[in-house]
Amino acid sequence: MLASDPGVIAVMKECELVVNALGEMDPIDDRLMQKHKADGACLLGYNTNHGLRIDIKLRTDDLQGFRPYPQLVSTQIHELSHNWVGEHD
């Protein structure tokens, strides 16, 4: 549903953004997520090579369900912003 969300599509068209693949972060074996947790941060998604691939953490930490849809959309739009903004400062 994220790939067809009207708000996300509008942002992508307005900013001329392209994403080649949208995927789910592996909720168990994600080394990048584990590194950020060790640094005290919470990683909900990442953008590889300016939109070549965006991965989003869809599942809750206890793996019993999915994160709220508004949080997923917010994370996706945040990751899309990295197509033109780059890394965090």
PDB file of N, CA and C in Angstrom:
ATOM      1  N   MET A   1       0.802  -1.191   0.000  1.00  0.00           N
ATOM      2  CA  MET A   1       0.000   0.000   0.000  1.00  0.00           C
ATOM      3  C   MET A   1       0.850   1.263   0.000  1.00  0.00           C
ATOM      4  N   LEU A   2       2.029   1.223   0.575  1.00  0.00           N
ATOM      5  CA  LEU A   2       2.868   2.418   0.599  1.00  0.00           C
ATOM      6  C   LEU A   2       3.217   2.882  -0.808  1.00  0.00           C
ATOM      7  N   ALA A   3       3.472   1.940  -1.695  1.00  0.00           N
ATOM      8  CA  ALA A   3       3.866   2.289  -3.061  1.00  0.00           C
ATOM      9  C   ALA A   3       2.734   2.969  -3.821  1.00  0.00           C
ATOM     10  N   SER A   4       1.489   2.759  -3.394  1.00  0.00           N
ATOM     11  CA  SER A   4       0.358   3.356  -4.102  1.00  0.00           C
ATOM     12  C   SER A   4      -0.368   4.415  -3.273  1.00  0.00           C
ATOM     13  N   ASP A   5       0.213   4.839  -2.166  1.00  0.00           N
ATOM     14  CA  ASP A   5      -0.403   5.865  -1.325  1.00  0.00           C
ATOM     15  C   ASP A   5      -0.481   7.177  -2.111  1.00  0.00           C
ATOM     16  N   PRO A   6      -1.682   7.778  -2.215  1.00  0.00           N
ATOM     17  CA  PRO A   6      -1.828   8.998  -3.018  1.00  0.00           C
ATOM     18  C   PRO A   6      -0.927  10.147  -2.563  1.00  0.00           C
ATOM     19  N   GLY A   7      -0.721  10.298  -1.256  1.00  0.00           N
ATOM     20  CA  GLY A   7       0.153  11.352  -0.763  1.00  0.00           C
ATOM     21  C   GLY A   7       1.597  11.136  -1.151  1.00  0.00           C
ATOM     22  N   VAL A   8       2.046   9.893  -1.032  1.00  0.00           N
ATOM     23  CA  VAL A   8       3.429   9.565  -1.404  1.00  0.00           C
ATOM     24  C   VAL A   8       3.617   9.767  -2.906  1.00  0.00           C
ATOM     25  N   ILE A   9       2.654   9.327  -3.697  1.00  0.00           N
ATOM     26  CA  ILE A   9       2.746   9.497  -5.153  1.00  0.00           C
ATOM     27  C   ILE A   9       2.792  10.977  -5.514  1.00  0.00           C
ATOM     28  N   ALA A  10       1.984  11.797  -4.840  1.00  0.00           N
ATOM     29  CA  ALA A  10       1.990  13.239  -5.112  1.00  0.00           C
ATOM     30  C   ALA A  10       3.352  13.858  -4.818  1.00  0.00           C
ATOM     31  N   VAL A  11       3.963  13.481  -3.686  1.00  0.00           N
ATOM     32  CA  VAL A  11       5.297  13.999  -3.341  1.00  0.00           C
ATOM     33  C   VAL A  11       6.318  13.555  -4.386  1.00  0.00           C
ATOM     34  N   MET A  12       6.247  12.299  -4.775  1.00  0.00           N
ATOM     35  CA  MET A  12       7.213  11.781  -5.745  1.00  0.00           C
ATOM     36  C   MET A  12       7.079  12.490  -7.092  1.00  0.00           C
ATOM     37  N   LYS A  13       5.848  12.727  -7.533  1.00  0.00           N
ATOM     38  CA  LYS A  13       5.642  13.431  -8.810  1.00  0.00           C
ATOM     39  C   LYS A  13       6.106  14.873  -8.716  1.00  0.00           C
ATOM     40  N   GLU A  14       5.720  15.551  -7.626  1.00  0.00           N
ATOM     41  CA  GLU A  14       6.078  16.963  -7.453  1.00  0.00           C
ATOM     42  C   GLU A  14       7.593  17.157  -7.434  1.00  0.00           C
ATOM     43  N   CYS A  15       8.299  16.259  -6.784  1.00  0.00           N
ATOM     44  CA  CYS A  15       9.757  16.377  -6.633  1.00  0.00           C
ATOM     45  C   CYS A  15      10.523  15.567  -7.667  1.00  0.00           C
ATOM     46  N   GLU A  16       9.798  14.912  -8.574  1.00  0.00           N
ATOM     47  CA  GLU A  16      10.403  14.079  -9.621  1.00  0.00           C
ATOM     48  C   GLU A  16      11.339  13.019  -9.028  1.00  0.00           C
ATOM     49  N   LEU A  17      10.828  12.302  -8.029  1.00  0.00           N
ATOM     50  CA  LEU A  17      11.612  11.264  -7.350  1.00  0.00           C
ATOM     51  C   LEU A  17      11.313   9.901  -7.936  1.00  0.00           C
ATOM     52  N   VAL A  18      12.330   9.074  -7.974  1.00  0.00           N
ATOM     53  CA  VAL A  18      12.192   7.701  -8.462  1.00  0.00           C
ATOM     54  C   VAL A  18      12.769   6.762  -7.422  1.00  0.00           C
ATOM     55  N   VAL A  19      12.054   5.674  -7.153  1.00  0.00           N
ATOM     56  CA  VAL A  19      12.553   4.618  -6.274  1.00  0.00           C
ATOM     57  C   VAL A  19      12.469   3.320  -7.069  1.00  0.00           C
ATOM     58  N   ASN A  20      13.598   2.651  -7.208  1.00  0.00           N
ATOM     59  CA  ASN A  20      13.616   1.411  -7.985  1.00  0.00           C
ATOM     60  C   ASN A  20      13.023   0.236  -7.234  1.00  0.00           C
ATOM     61  N   ALA A  21      13.209   0.181  -5.910  1.00  0.00           N
ATOM     62  CA  ALA A  21      12.686  -0.942  -5.122  1.00  0.00           C
ATOM     63  C   ALA A  21      12.313  -0.452  -3.728  1.00  0.00           C
ATOM     64  N   LEU A  22      11.176  -0.920  -3.246  1.00  0.00           N
ATOM     65  CA  LEU A  22      10.720  -0.621  -1.900  1.00  0.00           C
ATOM     66  C   LEU A  22      10.632  -1.944  -1.160  1.00  0.00           C
ATOM     67  N   GLY A  23      11.329  -2.045  -0.029  1.00  0.00           N
ATOM     68  CA  GLY A  23      11.371  -3.321   0.675  1.00  0.00           C
ATOM     69  C   GLY A  23      11.176  -3.170   2.170  1.00  0.00           C
ATOM     70  N   GLU A  24      11.053  -4.308   2.832  1.00  0.00           N
ATOM     71  CA  GLU A  24      10.921  -4.351   4.287  1.00  0.00           C
ATOM     72  C   GLU A  24      12.283  -4.620   4.908  1.00  0.00           C
ATOM     73  N   MET A  25      12.607  -3.816   5.920  1.00  0.00           N
ATOM     74  CA  MET A  25      13.823  -4.103   6.685  1.00  0.00           C
ATOM     75  C   MET A  25      13.630  -5.445   7.373  1.00  0.00           C
ATOM     76  N   ASP A  26      14.639  -6.280   7.341  1.00  0.00           N
ATOM     77  CA  ASP A  26      14.566  -7.564   8.028  1.00  0.00           C
ATOM     78  C   ASP A  26      14.447  -7.285   9.519  1.00  0.00           C
ATOM     79  N   PRO A  27      13.339  -7.683  10.142  1.00  0.00           N
ATOM     80  CA  PRO A  27      13.130  -7.328  11.546  1.00  0.00           C
ATOM     81  C   PRO A  27      14.043  -8.056  12.528  1.00  0.00           C
ATOM     82  N   ILE A  28      14.707  -9.098  12.096  1.00  0.00           N
ATOM     83  CA  ILE A  28      15.555  -9.876  12.996  1.00  0.00           C
ATOM     84  C   ILE A  28      17.034  -9.708  12.665  1.00  0.00           C
ATOM     85  N   ASP A  29      17.392  -9.845  11.403  1.00  0.00           N
ATOM     86  CA  ASP A  29      18.799  -9.851  11.005  1.00  0.00           C
ATOM     87  C   ASP A  29      19.137  -8.615  10.188  1.00  0.00           C
ATOM     88  N   ASP A  30      19.044  -7.463  10.801  1.00  0.00           N
ATOM     89  CA  ASP A  30      19.382  -6.229  10.122  1.00  0.00           C
ATOM     90  C   ASP A  30      20.541  -5.574  10.861  1.00  0.00           C
ATOM     91  N   ARG A  31      21.725  -5.747  10.339  1.00  0.00           N
ATOM     92  CA  ARG A  31      22.930  -5.273  11.018  1.00  0.00           C
ATOM     93  C   ARG A  31      22.993  -3.748  11.125  1.00  0.00           C
ATOM     94  N   LEU A  32      22.471  -3.043  10.115  1.00  0.00           N
ATOM     95  CA  LEU A  32      22.473  -1.583  10.170  1.00  0.00           C
ATOM     96  C   LEU A  32      21.572  -1.099  11.304  1.00  0.00           C
ATOM     97  N   MET A  33      20.410  -1.727  11.453  1.00  0.00           N
ATOM     98  CA  MET A  33      19.499  -1.369  12.534  1.00  0.00           C
ATOM     99  C   MET A  33      20.151  -1.652  13.889  1.00  0.00           C
ATOM    100  N   GLN A  34      20.831  -2.780  14.006  1.00  0.00           N
ATOM    101  CA  GLN A  34      21.475  -3.139  15.265  1.00  0.00           C
ATOM    102  C   GLN A  34      22.582  -2.152  15.615  1.00  0.00           C
ATOM    103  N   LYS A  35      23.319  -1.675  14.626  1.00  0.00           N
ATOM    104  CA  LYS A  35      24.370  -0.692  14.868  1.00  0.00           C
ATOM    105  C   LYS A  35      23.765   0.601  15.399  1.00  0.00           C
ATOM    106  N   HIS A  36      22.663   1.051  14.816  1.00  0.00           N
ATOM    107  CA  HIS A  36      22.028   2.283  15.271  1.00  0.00           C
ATOM    108  C   HIS A  36      21.468   2.116  16.687  1.00  0.00           C
ATOM    109  N   LYS A  37      20.918   0.940  16.995  1.00  0.00           N
ATOM    110  CA  LYS A  37      20.420   0.694  18.355  1.00  0.00           C
ATOM    111  C   LYS A  37      21.562   0.775  19.356  1.00  0.00           C
ATOM    112  N   ALA A  38      22.727   0.240  18.983  1.00  0.00           N
ATOM    113  CA  ALA A  38      23.888   0.273  19.867  1.00  0.00           C
ATOM    114  C   ALA A  38      24.338   1.714  20.124  1.00  0.00           C
ATOM    115  N   ASP A  39      24.099   2.600  19.141  1.00  0.00           N
ATOM    116  CA  ASP A  39      24.456   4.012  19.280  1.00  0.00           C
ATOM    117  C   ASP A  39      23.352   4.814  19.971  1.00  0.00           C
ATOM    118  N   GLY A  40      22.254   4.147  20.367  1.00  0.00           N
ATOM    119  CA  GLY A  40      21.159   4.812  21.055  1.00  0.00           C
ATOM    120  C   GLY A  40      20.108   5.403  20.140  1.00  0.00           C
ATOM    121  N   ALA A  41      20.157   5.101  18.856  1.00  0.00           N
ATOM    122  CA  ALA A  41      19.193   5.645  17.895  1.00  0.00           C
ATOM    123  C   ALA A  41      18.171   4.576  17.507  1.00  0.00           C
ATOM    124  N   CYS A  42      17.114   5.024  16.891  1.00  0.00           N
ATOM    125  CA  CYS A  42      16.063   4.124  16.411  1.00  0.00           C
ATOM    126  C   CYS A  42      16.002   4.252  14.896  1.00  0.00           C
ATOM    127  N   LEU A  43      16.242   3.188  14.207  1.00  0.00           N
ATOM    128  CA  LEU A  43      16.247   3.200  12.749  1.00  0.00           C
ATOM    129  C   LEU A  43      14.945   2.606  12.232  1.00  0.00           C
ATOM    130  N   LEU A  44      14.162   3.406  11.516  1.00  0.00           N
ATOM    131  CA  LEU A  44      12.883   2.935  10.977  1.00  0.00           C
ATOM    132  C   LEU A  44      12.931   2.732   9.474  1.00  0.00           C
ATOM    133  N   GLY A  45      14.005   3.180   8.835  1.00  0.00           N
ATOM    134  CA  GLY A  45      14.126   2.985   7.399  1.00  0.00           C
ATOM    135  C   GLY A  45      15.465   3.480   6.910  1.00  0.00           C
ATOM    136  N   TYR A  46      15.787   3.110   5.672  1.00  0.00           N
ATOM    137  CA  TYR A  46      16.987   3.663   5.058  1.00  0.00           C
ATOM    138  C   TYR A  46      16.855   3.689   3.548  1.00  0.00           C
ATOM    139  N   ASN A  47      17.587   4.620   2.961  1.00  0.00           N
ATOM    140  CA  ASN A  47      17.565   4.871   1.524  1.00  0.00           C
ATOM    141  C   ASN A  47      18.954   4.540   1.007  1.00  0.00           C
ATOM    142  N   THR A  48      19.022   3.652   0.051  1.00  0.00           N
ATOM    143  CA  THR A  48      20.297   3.238  -0.529  1.00  0.00           C
ATOM    144  C   THR A  48      20.488   3.900  -1.887  1.00  0.00           C
ATOM    145  N   ASN A  49      21.596   4.592  -2.053  1.00  0.00           N
ATOM    146  CA  ASN A  49      21.971   5.218  -3.331  1.00  0.00           C
ATOM    147  C   ASN A  49      20.898   6.133  -3.904  1.00  0.00           C
ATOM    148  N   HIS A  50      20.400   7.043  -3.082  1.00  0.00           N
ATOM    149  CA  HIS A  50      19.441   8.065  -3.529  1.00  0.00           C
ATOM    150  C   HIS A  50      18.233   7.474  -4.241  1.00  0.00           C
ATOM    151  N   GLY A  51      17.633   6.465  -3.648  1.00  0.00           N
ATOM    152  CA  GLY A  51      16.393   5.902  -4.172  1.00  0.00           C
ATOM    153  C   GLY A  51      16.530   4.623  -4.953  1.00  0.00           C
ATOM    154  N   LEU A  52      17.759   4.116  -5.077  1.00  0.00           N
ATOM    155  CA  LEU A  52      17.896   2.826  -5.734  1.00  0.00           C
ATOM    156  C   LEU A  52      17.046   1.799  -4.999  1.00  0.00           C
ATOM    157  N   ARG A  53      17.052   1.902  -3.663  1.00  0.00           N
ATOM    158  CA  ARG A  53      16.223   1.023  -2.838  1.00  0.00           C
ATOM    159  C   ARG A  53      15.921   1.736  -1.526  1.00  0.00           C
ATOM    160  N   ILE A  54      14.662   1.663  -1.097  1.00  0.00           N
ATOM    161  CA  ILE A  54      14.259   2.157   0.212  1.00  0.00           C
ATOM    162  C   ILE A  54      13.703   0.971   0.990  1.00  0.00           C
ATOM    163  N   ASP A  55      14.208   0.792   2.202  1.00  0.00           N
ATOM    164  CA  ASP A  55      13.706  -0.256   3.096  1.00  0.00           C
ATOM    165  C   ASP A  55      13.093   0.404   4.314  1.00  0.00           C
ATOM    166  N   ILE A  56      11.949  -0.110   4.749  1.00  0.00           N
ATOM    167  CA  ILE A  56      11.224   0.449   5.881  1.00  0.00           C
ATOM    168  C   ILE A  56      10.930  -0.653   6.885  1.00  0.00           C
ATOM    169  N   LYS A  57      11.048  -0.307   8.161  1.00  0.00           N
ATOM    170  CA  LYS A  57      10.765  -1.260   9.236  1.00  0.00           C
ATOM    171  C   LYS A  57       9.245  -1.334   9.417  1.00  0.00           C
ATOM    172  N   LEU A  58       8.623  -2.336   8.847  1.00  0.00           N
ATOM    173  CA  LEU A  58       7.171  -2.465   8.865  1.00  0.00           C
ATOM    174  C   LEU A  58       6.645  -3.068  10.162  1.00  0.00           C
ATOM    175  N   ARG A  59       7.389  -3.972  10.749  1.00  0.00           N
ATOM    176  CA  ARG A  59       6.901  -4.728  11.910  1.00  0.00           C
ATOM    177  C   ARG A  59       7.266  -4.056  13.235  1.00  0.00           C
ATOM    178  N   THR A  60       6.463  -4.322  14.247  1.00  0.00           N
ATOM    179  CA  THR A  60       6.758  -3.824  15.586  1.00  0.00           C
ATOM    180  C   THR A  60       7.977  -4.559  16.138  1.00  0.00           C
ATOM    181  N   ASP A  61       8.587  -4.006  17.168  1.00  0.00           N
ATOM    182  CA  ASP A  61       9.788  -4.618  17.741  1.00  0.00           C
ATOM    183  C   ASP A  61       9.534  -6.020  18.281  1.00  0.00           C
ATOM    184  N   ASP A  62       8.319  -6.285  18.759  1.00  0.00           N
ATOM    185  CA  ASP A  62       8.009  -7.614  19.281  1.00  0.00           C
ATOM    186  C   ASP A  62       7.564  -8.590  18.186  1.00  0.00           C
ATOM    187  N   LEU A  63       7.527  -8.117  16.940  1.00  0.00           N
ATOM    188  CA  LEU A  63       7.163  -8.915  15.761  1.00  0.00           C
ATOM    189  C   LEU A  63       5.726  -9.440  15.809  1.00  0.00           C
ATOM    190  N   GLN A  64       4.892  -8.852  16.662  1.00  0.00           N
ATOM    191  CA  GLN A  64       3.508  -9.315  16.806  1.00  0.00           C
ATOM    192  C   GLN A  64       2.538  -8.574  15.889  1.00  0.00           C
ATOM    193  N   GLY A  65       3.016  -7.554  15.210  1.00  0.00           N
ATOM    194  CA  GLY A  65       2.126  -6.785  14.354  1.00  0.00           C
ATOM    195  C   GLY A  65       2.907  -5.815  13.497  1.00  0.00           C
ATOM    196  N   PHE A  66       2.173  -4.898  12.909  1.00  0.00           N
ATOM    197  CA  PHE A  66       2.783  -3.909  12.034  1.00  0.00           C
ATOM    198  C   PHE A  66       2.691  -2.521  12.658  1.00  0.00           C
ATOM    199  N   ARG A  67       3.624  -1.672  12.312  1.00  0.00           N
ATOM    200  CA  ARG A  67       3.623  -0.301  12.800  1.00  0.00           C
ATOM    201  C   ARG A  67       2.408   0.424  12.225  1.00  0.00           C
ATOM    202  N   PRO A  68       1.960   1.477  12.900  1.00  0.00           N
ATOM    203  CA  PRO A  68       0.808   2.231  12.396  1.00  0.00           C
ATOM    204  C   PRO A  68       1.098   2.801  10.999  1.00  0.00           C
ATOM    205  N   TYR A  69       0.077   2.751  10.153  1.00  0.00           N
ATOM    206  CA  TYR A  69       0.250   3.205   8.766  1.00  0.00           C
ATOM    207  C   TYR A  69       0.783   4.634   8.679  1.00  0.00           C
ATOM    208  N   PRO A  70       0.272   5.598   9.471  1.00  0.00           N
ATOM    209  CA  PRO A  70       0.821   6.958   9.384  1.00  0.00           C
ATOM    210  C   PRO A  70       2.326   7.018   9.675  1.00  0.00           C
ATOM    211  N   GLN A  71       2.811   6.180  10.576  1.00  0.00           N
ATOM    212  CA  GLN A  71       4.247   6.136  10.871  1.00  0.00           C
ATOM    213  C   GLN A  71       5.026   5.593   9.669  1.00  0.00           C
ATOM    214  N   LEU A  72       4.464   4.606   8.993  1.00  0.00           N
ATOM    215  CA  LEU A  72       5.128   4.042   7.810  1.00  0.00           C
ATOM    216  C   LEU A  72       5.211   5.082   6.689  1.00  0.00           C
ATOM    217  N   VAL A  73       4.122   5.809   6.465  1.00  0.00           N
ATOM    218  CA  VAL A  73       4.117   6.840   5.422  1.00  0.00           C
ATOM    219  C   VAL A  73       5.114   7.942   5.777  1.00  0.00           C
ATOM    220  N   SER A  74       5.127   8.364   7.031  1.00  0.00           N
ATOM    221  CA  SER A  74       6.070   9.389   7.475  1.00  0.00           C
ATOM    222  C   SER A  74       7.509   8.940   7.260  1.00  0.00           C
ATOM    223  N   THR A  75       7.782   7.692   7.585  1.00  0.00           N
ATOM    224  CA  THR A  75       9.138   7.145   7.389  1.00  0.00           C
ATOM    225  C   THR A  75       9.482   7.106   5.911  1.00  0.00           C
ATOM    226  N   GLN A  76       8.531   6.695   5.075  1.00  0.00           N
ATOM    227  CA  GLN A  76       8.809   6.633   3.641  1.00  0.00           C
ATOM    228  C   GLN A  76       9.100   8.022   3.080  1.00  0.00           C
ATOM    229  N   ILE A  77       8.316   9.014   3.466  1.00  0.00           N
ATOM    230  CA  ILE A  77       8.564  10.374   2.979  1.00  0.00           C
ATOM    231  C   ILE A  77       9.911  10.885   3.487  1.00  0.00           C
ATOM    232  N   HIS A  78      10.247  10.565   4.731  1.00  0.00           N
ATOM    233  CA  HIS A  78      11.571  10.932   5.256  1.00  0.00           C
ATOM    234  C   HIS A  78      12.673  10.309   4.393  1.00  0.00           C
ATOM    235  N   GLU A  79      12.526   9.027   4.094  1.00  0.00           N
ATOM    236  CA  GLU A  79      13.549   8.354   3.288  1.00  0.00           C
ATOM    237  C   GLU A  79      13.594   8.907   1.866  1.00  0.00           C
ATOM    238  N   LEU A  80      12.443   9.283   1.316  1.00  0.00           N
ATOM    239  CA  LEU A  80      12.419   9.910  -0.011  1.00  0.00           C
ATOM    240  C   LEU A  80      13.200  11.222  -0.006  1.00  0.00           C
ATOM    241  N   SER A  81      13.147  11.943   1.109  1.00  0.00           N
ATOM    242  CA  SER A  81      13.862  13.229   1.178  1.00  0.00           C
ATOM    243  C   SER A  81      15.366  13.037   1.004  1.00  0.00           C
ATOM    244  N   HIS A  82      15.860  11.863   1.328  1.00  0.00           N
ATOM    245  CA  HIS A  82      17.292  11.598   1.155  1.00  0.00           C
ATOM    246  C   HIS A  82      17.682  11.505  -0.322  1.00  0.00           C
ATOM    247  N   ASN A  83      16.703  11.405  -1.224  1.00  0.00           N
ATOM    248  CA  ASN A  83      17.027  11.403  -2.652  1.00  0.00           C
ATOM    249  C   ASN A  83      17.687  12.718  -3.065  1.00  0.00           C
ATOM    250  N   TRP A  84      17.333  13.817  -2.381  1.00  0.00           N
ATOM    251  CA  TRP A  84      17.945  15.091  -2.743  1.00  0.00           C
ATOM    252  C   TRP A  84      18.697  15.758  -1.604  1.00  0.00           C
ATOM    253  N   VAL A  85      18.443  15.377  -0.354  1.00  0.00           N
ATOM    254  CA  VAL A  85      19.105  16.003   0.775  1.00  0.00           C
ATOM    255  C   VAL A  85      20.393  15.287   1.148  1.00  0.00           C
ATOM    256  N   GLY A  86      20.436  14.004   1.022  1.00  0.00           N
ATOM    257  CA  GLY A  86      21.622  13.245   1.401  1.00  0.00           C
ATOM    258  C   GLY A  86      21.528  12.731   2.817  1.00  0.00           C
ATOM    259  N   GLU A  87      22.658  12.487   3.420  1.00  0.00           N
ATOM    260  CA  GLU A  87      22.728  11.893   4.766  1.00  0.00           C
ATOM    261  C   GLU A  87      22.316  12.879   5.840  1.00  0.00           C
ATOM    262  N   HIS A  88      22.054  12.357   7.042  1.00  0.00           N
ATOM    263  CA  HIS A  88      21.789  13.212   8.201  1.00  0.00           C
ATOM    264  C   HIS A  88      23.060  13.949   8.584  1.00  0.00           C
ATOM    265  N   ASP A  89      22.876  15.136   9.139  1.00  0.00           N
ATOM    266  CA  ASP A  89      24.055  15.908   9.601  1.00  0.00           C
ATOM    267  C   ASP A  89      24.495  15.421  10.952  1.00  0.00           C
TER     268      ASP A  89
END
